[in-house]
C-alpha positions as MATLAB code, in Angstrom:
seq = 'MLKFIGQLILQFSGWKAIDNTPNGVKSYPRAVIIAAPHTSNWDYLYCMAAIYSVELPIRYLAKDSLFKFPLGILMRALGGIPVNRKQKNNLVDEMAKLLSNSNKNVHLIVPAEGTRSYTSEWKSGFYHIAVKAQVPIVLGFLDFKKKEAGFLDVFYPTGNYATDLVAIQKYYLNITPKYPALFSLKDQKFD';
ca = [
      21.517   -1.305   -4.045;
      17.851   -1.572   -2.966;
      16.810   -2.010   -6.609;
      19.160   -4.983   -6.926;
      17.936   -6.507   -3.641;
      14.280   -6.067   -4.674;
      14.883   -7.673   -8.067;
      16.820  -10.522   -6.444;
      14.026  -11.269   -3.958;
      11.425  -11.317   -6.733;
      13.566  -13.469   -9.018;
      14.457  -16.098   -6.409;
      10.899  -16.335   -5.100;
       9.339  -16.597   -8.565;
       7.478  -13.294   -8.249;
       7.345  -10.463  -10.763;
       6.677   -6.747  -10.518;
       3.723   -5.474  -12.577;
       3.010   -1.835  -13.421;
      -0.361   -1.332  -15.128;
      -0.564    2.394  -14.422;
      -1.172    4.443  -17.584;
       2.241    6.135  -17.687;
       4.285    4.058  -15.266;
       4.095    4.597  -11.514;
       7.222    6.778  -11.450;
       5.470    9.361  -13.653;
       3.234   10.304  -10.705;
       5.605   12.354   -8.523;
       3.410   12.336   -5.417;
       0.729    9.788   -4.631;
      -0.900    7.649   -1.992;
      -0.389    3.957   -2.715;
      -2.918    1.479   -1.369;
      -1.328   -1.722   -0.101;
      -3.960   -4.442   -0.531;
      -4.756   -7.110    0.254;
      -2.932   -7.301    3.572;
      -3.320  -10.703    5.229;
       0.223  -11.866    5.986;
       3.662  -10.822    7.190;
       4.937  -11.888    3.765;
       3.078   -8.924    2.247;
       5.778   -6.544    3.464;
       8.605   -8.488    1.792;
       6.966   -8.749   -1.633;
       5.557   -5.220   -1.529;
       8.942   -3.700   -0.706;
      10.739   -5.914   -3.233;
       8.400   -4.748   -6.018;
       8.692   -1.104   -5.003;
      12.464   -1.156   -4.716;
      12.794   -3.039   -8.005;
      11.270   -0.022   -9.795;
      13.218    2.496   -7.649;
      10.123    4.222   -6.302;
      10.780    6.733   -3.484;
       8.412    5.741   -0.692;
       7.269    6.330    2.832;
       4.943    3.853    4.488;
       2.707    3.569    7.528;
       3.124    0.630    9.911;
       2.054   -0.145   13.464;
       4.330    1.417   16.056;
       5.204   -1.886   17.746;
       7.359   -2.750   14.709;
       9.606    0.230   15.395;
      11.193   -1.057   18.582;
      14.964   -1.486   18.694;
      16.685   -2.933   16.680;
      14.101   -3.475   13.899;
      12.940    0.139   14.235;
      16.231    1.441   12.895;
      15.786   -0.522    9.677;
      12.071    0.307    9.395;
      12.744    4.049    9.613;
      15.699    3.836    7.219;
      13.433    2.170    4.656;
      10.815    4.939    4.913;
       8.629    3.654    7.743;
       6.395    5.942    9.770;
       5.135    4.467   13.076;
       1.398    4.677   13.763;
      -0.137    4.232   17.206;
      -3.542    2.822   16.294;
      -4.857    3.124   19.858;
      -4.364    6.869   20.033;
      -6.305    9.622   18.277;
      -4.024   11.832   16.225;
      -3.949   14.065   13.163;
      -2.385   11.425   10.952;
      -4.400   12.383    7.862;
      -3.325   16.033    8.172;
       0.310   15.107    8.869;
       0.544   12.732    5.925;
      -1.208   15.172    3.585;
       1.383   17.801    4.572;
       4.187   15.304    4.002;
       2.960   14.816    0.424;
       2.037   18.442   -0.272;
       5.154   20.043    1.179;
       7.741   17.650   -0.201;
      10.107   19.128   -2.750;
      11.006   15.570   -3.833;
       8.966   12.776   -5.335;
       7.273   10.781   -2.583;
       4.759    7.960   -2.551;
       3.002    7.159    0.713;
       2.026    3.505    1.151;
      -1.040    2.934    3.313;
      -2.469   -0.543    4.027;
      -6.145   -0.016    3.188;
      -7.331   -2.755    5.540;
      -5.155   -1.429    8.363;
      -4.437   -4.917    9.724;
      -3.499   -8.453    8.707;
      -6.503   -9.786   10.618;
      -9.916   -9.970    9.008;
     -11.822   -6.712    8.975;
     -15.058   -6.108    7.121;
     -14.221   -2.529    6.135;
     -11.239   -0.665    4.750;
      -9.831    2.241    6.726;
     -10.616    5.546    5.026;
      -7.344    7.322    5.873;
      -5.667    6.591    2.524;
      -8.551    8.283    0.731;
      -8.700   11.363    2.931;
      -4.934   11.842    2.733;
      -5.104   11.784   -1.073;
      -8.034   14.229   -1.188;
      -6.416   16.626    1.275;
      -3.017   16.491   -0.485;
      -4.694   16.623   -3.924;
      -2.776   13.595   -5.204;
      -3.874   10.440   -7.027;
      -4.280    7.023   -5.426;
      -2.107    4.303   -6.945;
      -3.745    0.909   -6.557;
      -0.962   -1.305   -5.221;
      -1.560   -5.042   -5.018;
      -0.130   -8.442   -4.113;
      -1.485  -11.530   -5.851;
      -0.175  -14.726   -4.249;
      -1.845  -16.999   -6.827;
      -0.127  -15.308   -9.783;
       2.959  -14.326   -7.743;
       2.631  -10.725   -8.885;
       3.141   -7.506   -6.965;
       2.791   -3.985   -8.213;
       0.301   -1.431   -9.390;
      -3.131   -2.013  -10.940;
      -4.020    1.527  -11.966;
      -4.214    5.138  -10.819;
      -7.422    6.516   -9.324;
      -8.244   10.217   -8.966;
     -10.583   10.726   -5.998;
     -13.693   12.807   -6.625;
     -14.385   13.645   -2.981;
     -17.326   11.220   -2.827;
     -15.814    8.543   -0.576;
     -18.658    6.013   -0.739;
     -18.829    5.977   -4.538;
     -15.066    6.084   -5.022;
     -14.449    3.271   -2.523;
     -16.699    0.915   -4.482;
     -14.902    1.818   -7.722;
     -11.492    1.241   -6.085;
     -12.443   -2.041   -4.425;
     -13.722   -3.489   -7.711;
     -10.117   -3.532   -8.945;
      -9.254   -6.033   -6.198;
     -11.982   -8.620   -6.760;
      -9.735  -10.998   -8.718;
      -6.649  -10.548   -6.530;
      -5.696  -13.537   -4.356;
      -4.142  -12.765   -0.956;
      -1.899  -15.145    0.986;
      -4.830  -15.955    3.304;
      -8.108  -15.449    1.384;
     -10.242  -16.001    4.514;
      -8.715  -12.830    6.004;
      -9.328  -10.597    2.964;
     -11.857   -7.882    3.705;
     -13.411   -8.195    0.246;
     -13.860  -11.994    0.342;
     -17.654  -11.742    0.698;
     -18.096   -8.353   -0.960;
     -20.865   -8.103   -3.536;
     -21.000   -5.249   -6.029;
     -24.044   -4.370   -8.132;
];
């Protein structure tokens, strides 16, 4: 049913799902998926539509204020995990265990920017979860100019965060968010 709904949303809005991963995103049984760029509430709709259209089993992180009744029931049913961003916790360890200990295929979606507002740096949690769980990072994207949502590639972290982050972010240089002024990479220069 969710596959049909996802395909319907994409079709009626003129969007399409793109999977540029080497073997198809479903061939990676456990992975962290970056959700980027993240500048609008519309990101959730198109991201979920693309994911459900390819029947990808997911869990995703979202701010805890979205999980209040009655919306919280739906958010949890669709794989949402509430995150209190004001409180220190062991989220990286918990999410790495979720991926490592699962006996089913699971893909954890993490918004790399951590907010819809402008921020100059990506949060590093997605990277550390992938390293700790020993899973690849799928480079999820939303391009509002092309009306495409999906997966750019698969990245295997080396453990060198600074070097790997630059390599990952380069994939997103030609991606157009809903609100370009809020994109964390809008002024980013790479050598």
